[in-house]
Each structure stands twice: as structure tokens, then as C-alpha cells.
XYZ file of C-alpha atoms in Angstrom:
181
model
C 0.000 0.000 0.000
C 1.352 3.407 -0.926
C 1.346 6.342 1.480
C -1.445 7.976 -0.526
C -3.527 4.781 -0.492
C -3.003 4.522 3.264
C -4.096 8.123 3.779
C -7.199 7.589 1.627
C -8.077 4.410 3.524
C -7.626 6.141 6.884
C -9.842 9.019 5.753
C -12.534 6.596 4.514
C -12.524 4.781 7.876
C -12.295 7.910 10.046
C -15.914 7.785 11.190
C -16.097 4.009 11.604
C -16.287 2.892 15.222
C -15.000 -0.590 16.073
C -15.473 -2.304 19.428
C -12.463 -4.553 20.049
C -13.030 -7.251 22.678
C -10.245 -9.523 23.954
C -8.930 -10.423 27.404
C -5.300 -10.469 26.215
C -3.882 -6.978 26.952
C -1.044 -7.304 24.415
C -3.466 -8.231 21.644
C -5.704 -5.280 22.537
C -2.760 -2.863 22.311
C -1.407 -4.194 19.011
C -4.803 -4.556 17.326
C -6.028 -1.192 18.562
C -2.932 0.525 17.157
C -3.399 -1.257 13.838
C -7.047 -0.212 13.634
C -6.162 3.390 14.556
C -3.429 3.394 11.903
C -6.083 2.478 9.331
C -8.299 5.313 10.502
C -10.808 3.475 12.669
C -12.121 4.818 15.970
C -11.695 2.060 18.554
C -13.312 1.234 21.874
C -11.762 -1.586 23.879
C -13.220 -4.116 26.274
C -11.179 -6.725 28.111
C -14.143 -8.858 29.167
C -17.628 -9.851 28.081
C -19.513 -7.779 30.645
C -17.752 -4.586 29.562
C -18.280 -5.485 25.888
C -22.044 -5.752 26.421
C -22.083 -2.400 28.205
C -20.107 -0.590 25.488
C -22.090 -2.183 22.654
C -25.403 -1.179 24.209
C -24.282 2.375 24.988
C -22.108 3.257 21.990
C -23.568 1.155 19.139
C -20.288 0.639 17.275
C -20.278 0.024 13.524
C -18.733 -3.430 14.019
C -17.474 -5.639 16.843
C -14.302 -7.749 16.813
C -14.975 -10.338 19.515
C -12.711 -13.013 20.979
C -14.329 -16.294 22.033
C -12.203 -17.378 24.974
C -12.441 -14.811 27.756
C -12.317 -15.129 31.509
C -15.719 -13.843 32.627
C -18.085 -14.606 29.748
C -17.189 -16.320 26.508
C -17.578 -14.468 23.225
C -20.319 -16.774 21.977
C -22.525 -15.848 24.943
C -21.718 -12.144 24.480
C -22.602 -12.388 20.794
C -25.801 -14.295 21.526
C -26.853 -11.690 24.103
C -26.226 -8.860 21.618
C -28.052 -10.637 18.798
C -31.074 -11.336 21.034
C -31.397 -7.675 22.074
C -33.514 -5.571 19.650
C -31.230 -2.566 20.232
C -28.028 -4.405 19.285
C -29.097 -7.314 17.063
C -28.069 -5.554 13.854
C -24.522 -4.800 14.999
C -22.112 -6.758 12.775
C -20.090 -9.155 14.917
C -16.844 -10.731 13.786
C -15.624 -13.573 15.987
C -11.831 -13.240 16.074
C -10.428 -16.362 17.702
C -7.822 -19.123 17.657
C -10.668 -21.647 17.566
C -10.609 -22.982 14.017
C -12.328 -26.348 14.445
C -15.526 -26.919 12.454
C -17.593 -27.178 15.626
C -16.287 -23.819 16.847
C -17.066 -22.149 13.539
C -20.571 -23.658 13.528
C -21.114 -22.514 17.098
C -20.153 -18.953 16.120
C -22.879 -18.912 13.490
C -25.600 -21.253 14.750
C -25.467 -20.719 18.511
C -24.124 -17.182 18.795
C -25.461 -15.652 15.573
C -22.147 -14.075 14.551
C -21.810 -12.542 11.115
C -18.221 -13.735 10.520
C -15.702 -16.110 12.087
C -12.038 -15.238 11.534
C -9.291 -17.374 13.021
C -6.076 -16.125 14.585
C -3.529 -15.803 13.189
C -5.430 -14.013 10.459
C -4.662 -12.437 7.128
C -4.747 -8.704 7.840
C -6.037 -7.826 4.360
C -8.912 -10.274 4.809
C -9.761 -8.807 8.205
C -9.826 -5.250 6.850
C -11.949 -6.365 3.902
C -14.439 -7.946 6.321
C -14.414 -4.806 8.483
C -15.100 -2.702 5.398
C -18.073 -4.919 4.497
C -19.340 -5.045 8.074
C -19.167 -1.296 8.639
C -20.575 -0.210 5.277
C -23.376 2.238 6.044
C -24.824 3.049 2.637
C -28.032 1.141 3.150
C -27.633 -2.383 1.850
C -24.423 -4.003 3.095
C -21.718 -4.529 0.489
C -21.826 -8.309 0.856
C -25.571 -8.388 0.208
C -25.062 -6.237 -2.901
C -22.416 -8.639 -4.204
C -24.603 -11.664 -3.515
C -27.581 -10.047 -5.249
C -25.402 -9.205 -8.233
C -24.068 -12.764 -8.455
C -27.565 -14.236 -8.250
C -28.719 -11.927 -11.028
C -25.723 -12.944 -13.180
C -26.314 -16.608 -12.390
C -29.960 -16.337 -13.457
C -28.747 -15.033 -16.799
C -26.274 -17.921 -16.935
C -29.086 -20.350 -16.160
C -31.029 -19.121 -19.185
C -27.978 -19.562 -21.399
C -27.353 -23.054 -20.018
C -31.002 -24.019 -20.578
C -30.531 -23.160 -24.238
C -27.268 -25.129 -24.485
C -27.871 -28.144 -22.248
C -30.566 -28.200 -19.541
C -28.872 -31.137 -17.778
C -26.038 -28.840 -16.690
C -28.469 -26.879 -14.566
C -29.538 -29.908 -12.538
C -26.071 -30.230 -11.043
C -24.533 -26.781 -10.954
C -27.365 -24.300 -10.672
C -30.047 -26.085 -8.674
C -30.033 -23.242 -6.121
C -31.544 -21.019 -8.818
C -34.542 -23.270 -9.362
C -37.837 -21.730 -8.384
C -39.077 -23.072 -5.084
C -42.689 -24.304 -5.087
C -45.055 -22.042 -3.201
C -46.884 -23.629 -0.291
């Protein structure tokens, strides 16, 4: 990234508020500095109870949330936020060393997290996810991309139907119209 690109990125992120939650003080310091360097405003919480308090009072644009904490695990914090009408729409990114399939499933199915990123993480990927999570122009960027891909795939389905309808049965069955009940 050039200096100019870095300055533009920092300016773009200057009004984006991130809540960073982790019980490891060194991680909080390093990650907070990195987020500040990229222009984000950062609030920090070193435990689940404090994270709930900050999220409810400050309504950050996105939350980076560790799973393993001393007082309350991140899954329970996430679940509490997602079950509260005032905080349910806050994008939550689980940021954890827990990479097992069951842990990832628990982040989504039990806790209701929006993303699950494992430590160590690719910093570019994390900032891309933060950009998607904190996008405030109405429809989130990820939803726009998905809608665009579905629209393109519907066009592809029509082309494939003309060429060979059997291709659709395997590769594009998710585009098939669902019967109405």
C-alpha cells in the first residue's frame, strides 16, 4: 500500500467505530494501534460484561470479539447482543484461535455471529471484512455482491437451458424456483 492509499483508507474509515473485545492486553494494544493506523475509531473491552455495556451504549459500527475470555465467553456475548432488539443488527466478527468446524458452527448457529475469523489471520482479509461489516450506505456490500451474483447466475441459467438443460440440474439447482406452499 502506498502512502497515498493509506491516507485515503484512513480518511474513509475515520468515522467508523470498532469495538475490540479480547482479554489479552497485548493483543488489545497491538490490534487497537493497527485499527487506529487504518483510521478506525476504537473502543476496547477486556471482558464480556464490559463489551455488552459498550455495545449497548455506543452502538459501534462493528465488533471484533474473541471467544475465549475469563468472565463470559464471546459466543454468549454475541448471543446476548443478537437477542437484544437494540443491538441485534450490529455486525459481529468472531476473532479467535478456535478454528475447528464445531467452533465455527457454534459462532454462526449458537451465537449468531456474522463472521468467524481465526487467529492468526490475514490482515487484508480482516480489513476487507471490516469494510463490508461497517458499510453504512443502506444495503451491506456483501448483500449487494450476492444479489449481483444471483442476477448474473440467473442469466447464466437461461444460457445453459438453451445449451444443455442437464447442466443446470447439477450446478445451478439453487436457482430453481421453489414451489409455493
